[in-house]
Amino acid sequence: MKYLLGIDIGTTSLKAAVFDENANMMKSVTRDYTLQVKGSFVEFPAEKYWEMVTGAMAEIRAEYDIYALSIDTQCETLIMTDEDGNPVAPAIVWLDNRAAAQADKIREHFGEKKVYEITGQPEINATWPASKLLWVKEEAPETFAKIKKIFLLEDYLLYKLTGKFITEQTLQSSTIYFDIKKRIWWDEMLDFIGVDSALLPEVCESAKLVGEYEGIKIVTGAIDQIAGAIGAGVVKKGIISEMTGTTMAVFAPSDEMPEYVEGNKVPCHLNFDGKYCLLMWTPTAGIALKWFKNNFCENFSFRQLDEIAEKIPAGCDGLTFLPYLCGATMPKYDPDARGVFYGLTMEHTRGHAVRSILEAVACMLKCNLDYLGTPCSEVRAMGGGAQSPLWCQIKADMTGKTFVTLKNDETACLGSAILAGVATGVFESVEAACDIAVKTNKTYKPQGVDYAECYRRYCEIDDKIF
C-alpha cells in the first residue's frame, strides 16, 4: 500500500493526515500554535514550523510507511534567510500589517491596474511580500543586508526536506512580484523594492516530484485554499467552496484571468492546473468565535456555544457584530477596522453574543459571494465552521445557497495528498482522484428564514463605522 501524506499549515495550526491509495484517511495529527502579535506586527519563529512538521511526520511514521507527501501553506508568510537557509529574522506572518506605508509607495508608483494585469492582485496592501520586503529594506536595513534567500512558507519547508531552493506557482501569485501570465518573476517590481531575482527560488508547477526525504517522495503542493478546494472536489466551474477556519476564504475556479475592472477587489491566482481561480478572503472568521470562547466562555465547548445560540431568534434581537478583529480586506480593504458589538441592551445574553458572531460571519460571506458574482449550483463548506450544523444553516438561509459538507473534514490535507499521488503515479489525474476521494456528507438548503433585516443592519452599521 502506497500511503500518501498531506500536510496543511494554516494560520494557527498544522494538520497532517495520511491516506491510502483509495483516499481513505488512516490517521491525522494536529499541532496548534500561537502567533506573536504586537500592534501591526505578526510574527512566528521560522524554525518552529519545521519542528512541527517533523514532529507530526514522526508521529504518523511510527504507524505508516509514507510513500509520498505534499505540503500546502498560507500564501504570504515571508521567511528571510542567509545562504544556508538559517532565518535572519522571525517569519513575517501573512496577517502582518506593518508595511502599509510601503504598500502606498508601490501603489503610487505602479497603479492598481498595472499590478493587476501582471500579478492578478487588484489591490496593493501591506500583506503582500513585496510590501514587506520594501519595509525590511527601509526600516531594518541591517536585516535586509543579511538576506541571501527569500522564502514563502511552503518554499522553506521544501528546502528543509530536499535541500532544493524551489517554489511553486500558486504560492507566488500574491507576492505581486510574480507575473502570473508569463510565469516568471516581475523584474520591474523587484527593481523597485530592491530585490535581486537571484534571491528567489526556482519556480515549479504544482504536483511535481522534486526530491526525497528519508525515503519519502517530496512533491510540490499548492496554497492552502487550492489544496482545500481539491480535497472538496471543487475542480470545475459551477461549484465553489467557502472555508470558515481562523479566516474565511471563498474559492471559485476560472478558465481565464478576468479583465481589469476599476474598483473590482477580487484577486485572481494561478490554479493547480495552470488555469486560474478567484479567491476572496477575510482575516477574521472562526477566530472571532474562538476569541469569544477563550475570553468569555472558557468553560463552554463549541457545541455548547451552538446550543445557547440556537435558542436565540434570527437577527439576535437587534444585536450586530462586526468581525474585524484583525482589520478588513474584502470587499473593502481597511487594516484599521476593528471589531464591534453594536446595539447591546439589557435584554442581550451570552447566547445573543455568540449567535451575533455566527450571523456576522454569514453576513460577511454573503457580501463576498454577492461581490464575486460567480454562478454556482452549490457551495462546499469546509473548515471548523462546517462542523456546526447551526452555522451551516445560518449561511444557507443568509445567502440563499445550498451548502454541502464533506465526510472528510481534512480537505486541505486530502488535496495535498492527492497532489502527491498524482505526481508519483498513484492517481491518473486530480479529477480522477477527486472522483474516488471526495464524498459529500450533509446538505443544508435555505429554509426560508428571513435574514434581510439582519443583513441590512450589518451593512448599514459597517458603512457608518468604517
PDB file of C-alpha atoms in Angstrom, residues 163-392:
ATOM      1  CA  GLY A 163      17.814  20.940   0.121  1.00  0.00           C
ATOM      2  CA  LYS A 164      16.469  22.491  -3.105  1.00  0.00           C
ATOM      3  CA  PHE A 165      15.676  26.194  -3.413  1.00  0.00           C
ATOM      4  CA  ILE A 166      12.332  25.865  -5.222  1.00  0.00           C
ATOM      5  CA  THR A 167       8.788  27.160  -5.120  1.00  0.00           C
ATOM      6  CA  GLU A 168       5.526  26.553  -6.955  1.00  0.00           C
ATOM      7  CA  GLN A 169       3.370  28.911  -8.964  1.00  0.00           C
ATOM      8  CA  THR A 170       0.198  29.125  -6.892  1.00  0.00           C
ATOM      9  CA  LEU A 171       2.139  30.241  -3.827  1.00  0.00           C
ATOM     10  CA  GLN A 172       3.785  33.157  -5.615  1.00  0.00           C
ATOM     11  CA  SER A 173       0.558  34.555  -7.090  1.00  0.00           C
ATOM     12  CA  SER A 174       0.060  37.134  -4.336  1.00  0.00           C
ATOM     13  CA  THR A 175       3.635  38.289  -3.854  1.00  0.00           C
ATOM     14  CA  ILE A 176       2.979  40.992  -6.521  1.00  0.00           C
ATOM     15  CA  TYR A 177       6.454  40.364  -7.888  1.00  0.00           C
ATOM     16  CA  PHE A 178       5.426  37.298  -9.948  1.00  0.00           C
ATOM     17  CA  ASP A 179       3.924  37.535 -13.450  1.00  0.00           C
ATOM     18  CA  ILE A 180       1.060  35.020 -13.463  1.00  0.00           C
ATOM     19  CA  LYS A 181       0.643  35.172 -17.250  1.00  0.00           C
ATOM     20  CA  LYS A 182       4.277  34.599 -18.210  1.00  0.00           C
ATOM     21  CA  ARG A 183       5.038  32.538 -15.052  1.00  0.00           C
ATOM     22  CA  ILE A 184       8.240  34.491 -14.380  1.00  0.00           C
ATOM     23  CA  TRP A 185       9.484  36.990 -11.801  1.00  0.00           C
ATOM     24  CA  TRP A 186       8.406  40.564 -12.484  1.00  0.00           C
ATOM     25  CA  ASP A 187      11.747  42.344 -12.711  1.00  0.00           C
ATOM     26  CA  GLU A 188      10.300  45.845 -12.703  1.00  0.00           C
ATOM     27  CA  MET A 189       8.698  45.267  -9.291  1.00  0.00           C
ATOM     28  CA  LEU A 190      11.823  43.568  -7.952  1.00  0.00           C
ATOM     29  CA  ASP A 191      13.919  46.533  -9.050  1.00  0.00           C
ATOM     30  CA  PHE A 192      11.559  48.938  -7.291  1.00  0.00           C
ATOM     31  CA  ILE A 193      11.709  47.086  -3.956  1.00  0.00           C
ATOM     32  CA  GLY A 194      15.433  46.463  -4.300  1.00  0.00           C
ATOM     33  CA  VAL A 195      15.410  42.668  -4.522  1.00  0.00           C
ATOM     34  CA  ASP A 196      17.659  40.683  -6.863  1.00  0.00           C
ATOM     35  CA  SER A 197      15.864  37.761  -8.528  1.00  0.00           C
ATOM     36  CA  ALA A 198      18.862  35.601  -7.559  1.00  0.00           C
ATOM     37  CA  LEU A 199      17.489  35.713  -4.005  1.00  0.00           C
ATOM     38  CA  LEU A 200      14.285  33.978  -5.149  1.00  0.00           C
ATOM     39  CA  PRO A 201      13.692  30.253  -5.723  1.00  0.00           C
ATOM     40  CA  GLU A 202      13.245  28.332  -8.952  1.00  0.00           C
ATOM     41  CA  VAL A 203       9.564  28.266  -9.951  1.00  0.00           C
ATOM     42  CA  CYS A 204       7.908  24.849 -10.494  1.00  0.00           C
ATOM     43  CA  GLU A 205       4.383  23.649 -11.184  1.00  0.00           C
ATOM     44  CA  SER A 206       2.156  22.084  -8.547  1.00  0.00           C
ATOM     45  CA  ALA A 207       2.244  18.282  -8.273  1.00  0.00           C
ATOM     46  CA  LYS A 208       5.879  17.959  -9.323  1.00  0.00           C
ATOM     47  CA  LEU A 209       8.211  15.381  -7.791  1.00  0.00           C
ATOM     48  CA  VAL A 210      11.208  17.404  -6.564  1.00  0.00           C
ATOM     49  CA  GLY A 211      13.187  15.152  -4.230  1.00  0.00           C
ATOM     50  CA  GLU A 212      13.185  12.757  -1.290  1.00  0.00           C
ATOM     51  CA  TYR A 213      13.401  12.978   2.484  1.00  0.00           C
ATOM     52  CA  GLU A 214      14.366   9.819   4.349  1.00  0.00           C
ATOM     53  CA  GLY A 215      12.887   7.683   1.556  1.00  0.00           C
ATOM     54  CA  ILE A 216       9.691   9.736   1.188  1.00  0.00           C
ATOM     55  CA  LYS A 217       8.989  11.287  -2.214  1.00  0.00           C
ATOM     56  CA  ILE A 218       8.516  15.058  -1.879  1.00  0.00           C
ATOM     57  CA  VAL A 219       6.048  16.792  -4.190  1.00  0.00           C
ATOM     58  CA  THR A 220       5.254  20.471  -4.702  1.00  0.00           C
ATOM     59  CA  GLY A 221       1.860  21.422  -3.337  1.00  0.00           C
ATOM     60  CA  ALA A 222      -0.429  24.433  -3.640  1.00  0.00           C
ATOM     61  CA  ILE A 223      -1.692  27.202  -1.421  1.00  0.00           C
ATOM     62  CA  ASP A 224      -3.977  26.029   1.352  1.00  0.00           C
ATOM     63  CA  GLN A 225      -7.166  27.240  -0.297  1.00  0.00           C
ATOM     64  CA  ILE A 226      -6.404  25.458  -3.557  1.00  0.00           C
ATOM     65  CA  ALA A 227      -5.482  22.268  -1.707  1.00  0.00           C
ATOM     66  CA  GLY A 228      -8.709  22.549   0.259  1.00  0.00           C
ATOM     67  CA  ALA A 229     -10.682  23.061  -2.943  1.00  0.00           C
ATOM     68  CA  ILE A 230      -9.126  19.937  -4.476  1.00  0.00           C
ATOM     69  CA  GLY A 231      -9.981  17.977  -1.335  1.00  0.00           C
ATOM     70  CA  ALA A 232     -13.554  19.232  -1.615  1.00  0.00           C
ATOM     71  CA  GLY A 233     -13.864  18.331  -5.294  1.00  0.00           C
ATOM     72  CA  VAL A 234     -14.012  21.956  -6.442  1.00  0.00           C
ATOM     73  CA  VAL A 235     -12.120  21.337  -9.661  1.00  0.00           C
ATOM     74  CA  LYS A 236     -14.608  22.599 -12.231  1.00  0.00           C
ATOM     75  CA  LYS A 237     -16.893  25.579 -12.718  1.00  0.00           C
ATOM     76  CA  GLY A 238     -20.345  25.570 -11.117  1.00  0.00           C
ATOM     77  CA  ILE A 239     -19.169  24.531  -7.662  1.00  0.00           C
ATOM     78  CA  ILE A 240     -17.406  26.926  -5.315  1.00  0.00           C
ATOM     79  CA  SER A 241     -16.096  26.485  -1.801  1.00  0.00           C
ATOM     80  CA  GLU A 242     -16.046  28.510   1.371  1.00  0.00           C
ATOM     81  CA  MET A 243     -13.728  27.792   4.227  1.00  0.00           C
ATOM     82  CA  THR A 244     -14.504  29.132   7.667  1.00  0.00           C
ATOM     83  CA  GLY A 245     -11.472  28.428   9.773  1.00  0.00           C
ATOM     84  CA  THR A 246      -9.342  31.013  11.516  1.00  0.00           C
ATOM     85  CA  THR A 247     -10.038  33.133   8.443  1.00  0.00           C
ATOM     86  CA  MET A 248     -12.642  32.875   5.704  1.00  0.00           C
ATOM     87  CA  ALA A 249     -11.860  32.122   2.068  1.00  0.00           C
ATOM     88  CA  VAL A 250     -14.169  31.807  -0.928  1.00  0.00           C
ATOM     89  CA  PHE A 251     -12.768  29.892  -3.912  1.00  0.00           C
ATOM     90  CA  ALA A 252     -14.046  29.675  -7.496  1.00  0.00           C
ATOM     91  CA  PRO A 253     -12.223  28.027 -10.457  1.00  0.00           C
ATOM     92  CA  SER A 254     -11.870  30.109 -13.629  1.00  0.00           C
ATOM     93  CA  ASP A 255     -10.649  29.200 -17.101  1.00  0.00           C
ATOM     94  CA  GLU A 256      -9.334  32.698 -17.738  1.00  0.00           C
ATOM     95  CA  MET A 257      -7.953  35.674 -15.878  1.00  0.00           C
ATOM     96  CA  PRO A 258     -10.750  38.282 -15.809  1.00  0.00           C
ATOM     97  CA  GLU A 259     -10.066  41.652 -17.387  1.00  0.00           C
ATOM     98  CA  TYR A 260      -9.256  44.531 -15.078  1.00  0.00           C
ATOM     99  CA  VAL A 261     -12.303  46.472 -13.879  1.00  0.00           C
ATOM    100  CA  GLU A 262     -11.702  49.592 -11.826  1.00  0.00           C
ATOM    101  CA  GLY A 263     -12.950  49.118  -8.283  1.00  0.00           C
ATOM    102  CA  ASN A 264     -13.092  45.321  -8.545  1.00  0.00           C
ATOM    103  CA  LYS A 265     -11.424  43.746  -5.498  1.00  0.00           C
ATOM    104  CA  VAL A 266     -11.435  40.049  -6.490  1.00  0.00           C
ATOM    105  CA  PRO A 267      -7.909  38.575  -6.708  1.00  0.00           C
ATOM    106  CA  CYS A 268      -7.008  36.101  -9.430  1.00  0.00           C
ATOM    107  CA  HIS A 269      -4.471  33.362  -8.658  1.00  0.00           C
ATOM    108  CA  LEU A 270      -2.881  30.632 -10.681  1.00  0.00           C
ATOM    109  CA  ASN A 271      -4.639  27.325 -10.036  1.00  0.00           C
ATOM    110  CA  PHE A 272      -3.001  23.920  -9.655  1.00  0.00           C
ATOM    111  CA  ASP A 273      -3.741  23.060 -13.292  1.00  0.00           C
ATOM    112  CA  GLY A 274      -2.172  26.173 -14.804  1.00  0.00           C
ATOM    113  CA  LYS A 275      -5.558  27.834 -15.234  1.00  0.00           C
ATOM    114  CA  TYR A 276      -6.855  30.426 -12.795  1.00  0.00           C
ATOM    115  CA  CYS A 277      -9.021  30.765  -9.719  1.00  0.00           C
ATOM    116  CA  LEU A 278     -10.749  33.613  -7.949  1.00  0.00           C
ATOM    117  CA  LEU A 279     -10.058  33.792  -4.248  1.00  0.00           C
ATOM    118  CA  MET A 280     -11.617  36.150  -1.746  1.00  0.00           C
ATOM    119  CA  TRP A 281     -10.530  36.128   1.876  1.00  0.00           C
ATOM    120  CA  THR A 282     -11.095  37.874   5.165  1.00  0.00           C
ATOM    121  CA  PRO A 283      -8.603  37.855   8.067  1.00  0.00           C
ATOM    122  CA  THR A 284     -11.194  37.072  10.752  1.00  0.00           C
ATOM    123  CA  ALA A 285     -13.890  34.398  10.775  1.00  0.00           C
ATOM    124  CA  GLY A 286     -13.733  31.343  13.038  1.00  0.00           C
ATOM    125  CA  ILE A 287     -11.054  33.057  15.108  1.00  0.00           C
ATOM    126  CA  ALA A 288     -13.714  35.559  16.235  1.00  0.00           C
ATOM    127  CA  LEU A 289     -15.764  32.752  17.776  1.00  0.00           C
ATOM    128  CA  LYS A 290     -12.615  31.193  19.263  1.00  0.00           C
ATOM    129  CA  TRP A 291     -11.598  34.565  20.727  1.00  0.00           C
ATOM    130  CA  PHE A 292     -15.031  34.970  22.348  1.00  0.00           C
ATOM    131  CA  LYS A 293     -14.984  31.411  23.679  1.00  0.00           C
ATOM    132  CA  ASN A 294     -11.483  31.705  25.143  1.00  0.00           C
ATOM    133  CA  ASN A 295     -12.111  35.041  26.829  1.00  0.00           C
ATOM    134  CA  PHE A 296     -15.765  34.971  27.846  1.00  0.00           C
ATOM    135  CA  CYS A 297     -16.919  31.328  27.679  1.00  0.00           C
ATOM    136  CA  GLU A 298     -13.833  29.430  28.870  1.00  0.00           C
ATOM    137  CA  ASN A 299     -15.866  26.524  30.229  1.00  0.00           C
ATOM    138  CA  PHE A 300     -18.008  26.038  27.126  1.00  0.00           C
ATOM    139  CA  SER A 301     -17.310  23.705  24.218  1.00  0.00           C
ATOM    140  CA  PHE A 302     -18.097  24.889  20.704  1.00  0.00           C
ATOM    141  CA  ARG A 303     -21.056  22.506  20.672  1.00  0.00           C
ATOM    142  CA  GLN A 304     -22.390  24.150  23.837  1.00  0.00           C
ATOM    143  CA  LEU A 305     -21.991  27.558  22.237  1.00  0.00           C
ATOM    144  CA  ASP A 306     -24.125  26.312  19.338  1.00  0.00           C
ATOM    145  CA  GLU A 307     -26.764  25.135  21.822  1.00  0.00           C
ATOM    146  CA  ILE A 308     -27.109  28.513  23.535  1.00  0.00           C
ATOM    147  CA  ALA A 309     -27.023  30.377  20.211  1.00  0.00           C
ATOM    148  CA  GLU A 310     -29.741  28.155  18.738  1.00  0.00           C
ATOM    149  CA  LYS A 311     -32.175  29.390  21.387  1.00  0.00           C
ATOM    150  CA  ILE A 312     -31.818  32.967  20.150  1.00  0.00           C
ATOM    151  CA  PRO A 313     -34.055  34.149  17.293  1.00  0.00           C
ATOM    152  CA  ALA A 314     -32.581  35.025  13.909  1.00  0.00           C
ATOM    153  CA  GLY A 315     -31.347  38.587  13.975  1.00  0.00           C
ATOM    154  CA  CYS A 316     -30.295  38.388  17.640  1.00  0.00           C
ATOM    155  CA  ASP A 317     -32.954  40.877  18.787  1.00  0.00           C
ATOM    156  CA  GLY A 318     -31.060  43.720  17.148  1.00  0.00           C
ATOM    157  CA  LEU A 319     -27.520  42.849  18.257  1.00  0.00           C
ATOM    158  CA  THR A 320     -24.957  43.119  15.450  1.00  0.00           C
ATOM    159  CA  PHE A 321     -21.316  42.087  15.490  1.00  0.00           C
ATOM    160  CA  LEU A 322     -18.662  43.369  13.082  1.00  0.00           C
ATOM    161  CA  PRO A 323     -15.947  40.693  12.956  1.00  0.00           C
ATOM    162  CA  TYR A 324     -12.938  42.899  12.213  1.00  0.00           C
ATOM    163  CA  LEU A 325     -10.603  41.702  14.951  1.00  0.00           C
ATOM    164  CA  CYS A 326      -7.655  41.822  12.502  1.00  0.00           C
ATOM    165  CA  GLY A 327      -8.821  44.547  10.134  1.00  0.00           C
ATOM    166  CA  ALA A 328     -10.869  44.167   6.952  1.00  0.00           C
ATOM    167  CA  THR A 329      -9.794  43.035   3.489  1.00  0.00           C
ATOM    168  CA  MET A 330     -12.697  42.216   1.162  1.00  0.00           C
ATOM    169  CA  PRO A 331     -14.862  43.539  -0.322  1.00  0.00           C
ATOM    170  CA  LYS A 332     -13.396  46.648   1.345  1.00  0.00           C
ATOM    171  CA  TYR A 333      -9.809  46.990   2.497  1.00  0.00           C
ATOM    172  CA  ASP A 334      -9.291  48.708   5.851  1.00  0.00           C
ATOM    173  CA  PRO A 335      -6.469  47.397   8.052  1.00  0.00           C
ATOM    174  CA  ASP A 336      -7.577  49.812  10.790  1.00  0.00           C
ATOM    175  CA  ALA A 337     -11.105  48.371  11.052  1.00  0.00           C
ATOM    176  CA  ARG A 338     -11.884  46.865  14.450  1.00  0.00           C
ATOM    177  CA  GLY A 339     -14.450  44.501  15.917  1.00  0.00           C
ATOM    178  CA  VAL A 340     -17.716  45.915  17.254  1.00  0.00           C
ATOM    179  CA  PHE A 341     -20.759  44.706  19.173  1.00  0.00           C
ATOM    180  CA  TYR A 342     -23.453  47.225  18.204  1.00  0.00           C
ATOM    181  CA  GLY A 343     -26.921  47.550  19.674  1.00  0.00           C
ATOM    182  CA  LEU A 344     -26.321  45.982  23.093  1.00  0.00           C
ATOM    183  CA  THR A 345     -29.192  46.321  25.568  1.00  0.00           C
ATOM    184  CA  MET A 346     -30.025  44.805  28.933  1.00  0.00           C
ATOM    185  CA  GLU A 347     -32.013  42.045  27.230  1.00  0.00           C
ATOM    186  CA  HIS A 348     -28.995  40.587  25.437  1.00  0.00           C
ATOM    187  CA  THR A 349     -27.329  37.473  26.806  1.00  0.00           C
ATOM    188  CA  ARG A 350     -24.263  35.375  26.160  1.00  0.00           C
ATOM    189  CA  GLY A 351     -26.307  33.419  23.627  1.00  0.00           C
ATOM    190  CA  HIS A 352     -27.074  36.618  21.735  1.00  0.00           C
ATOM    191  CA  ALA A 353     -23.391  37.463  21.557  1.00  0.00           C
ATOM    192  CA  VAL A 354     -22.493  34.011  20.235  1.00  0.00           C
ATOM    193  CA  ARG A 355     -25.238  33.987  17.621  1.00  0.00           C
ATOM    194  CA  SER A 356     -24.342  37.521  16.532  1.00  0.00           C
ATOM    195  CA  ILE A 357     -20.826  36.261  15.747  1.00  0.00           C
ATOM    196  CA  LEU A 358     -22.211  33.363  13.689  1.00  0.00           C
ATOM    197  CA  GLU A 359     -24.554  35.703  11.828  1.00  0.00           C
ATOM    198  CA  ALA A 360     -21.799  38.289  11.265  1.00  0.00           C
ATOM    199  CA  VAL A 361     -19.577  35.738   9.552  1.00  0.00           C
ATOM    200  CA  ALA A 362     -22.567  34.627   7.453  1.00  0.00           C
ATOM    201  CA  CYS A 363     -23.196  38.262   6.513  1.00  0.00           C
ATOM    202  CA  MET A 364     -19.547  38.646   5.592  1.00  0.00           C
ATOM    203  CA  LEU A 365     -19.833  35.515   3.427  1.00  0.00           C
ATOM    204  CA  LYS A 366     -22.913  36.885   1.659  1.00  0.00           C
ATOM    205  CA  CYS A 367     -21.037  40.146   0.980  1.00  0.00           C
ATOM    206  CA  ASN A 368     -18.230  38.174  -0.621  1.00  0.00           C
ATOM    207  CA  LEU A 369     -20.460  35.865  -2.662  1.00  0.00           C
ATOM    208  CA  ASP A 370     -22.527  38.787  -3.956  1.00  0.00           C
ATOM    209  CA  TYR A 371     -19.372  40.691  -4.829  1.00  0.00           C
ATOM    210  CA  LEU A 372     -17.793  37.680  -6.532  1.00  0.00           C
ATOM    211  CA  GLY A 373     -20.858  37.244  -8.724  1.00  0.00           C
ATOM    212  CA  THR A 374     -19.900  33.749  -9.902  1.00  0.00           C
ATOM    213  CA  PRO A 375     -22.907  31.483 -10.667  1.00  0.00           C
ATOM    214  CA  CYS A 376     -22.837  28.243  -8.714  1.00  0.00           C
ATOM    215  CA  SER A 377     -25.091  25.272  -8.108  1.00  0.00           C
ATOM    216  CA  GLU A 378     -23.739  24.640  -4.628  1.00  0.00           C
ATOM    217  CA  VAL A 379     -21.233  25.784  -2.047  1.00  0.00           C
ATOM    218  CA  ARG A 380     -18.894  23.226  -0.476  1.00  0.00           C
ATOM    219  CA  ALA A 381     -18.394  24.172   3.183  1.00  0.00           C
ATOM    220  CA  MET A 382     -15.029  23.485   4.788  1.00  0.00           C
ATOM    221  CA  GLY A 383     -13.063  24.329   7.903  1.00  0.00           C
ATOM    222  CA  GLY A 384     -14.113  24.223  11.527  1.00  0.00           C
ATOM    223  CA  GLY A 385     -17.259  26.199  10.745  1.00  0.00           C
ATOM    224  CA  ALA A 386     -18.567  23.305   8.633  1.00  0.00           C
ATOM    225  CA  GLN A 387     -18.774  21.186  11.786  1.00  0.00           C
ATOM    226  CA  SER A 388     -21.534  23.407  13.176  1.00  0.00           C
ATOM    227  CA  PRO A 389     -24.980  22.500  11.762  1.00  0.00           C
ATOM    228  CA  LEU A 390     -26.354  25.783  13.113  1.00  0.00           C
ATOM    229  CA  TRP A 391     -23.701  27.853  11.379  1.00  0.00           C
ATOM    230  CA  CYS A 392     -24.146  25.984   8.066  1.00  0.00           C
TER     231      CYS A 392
END
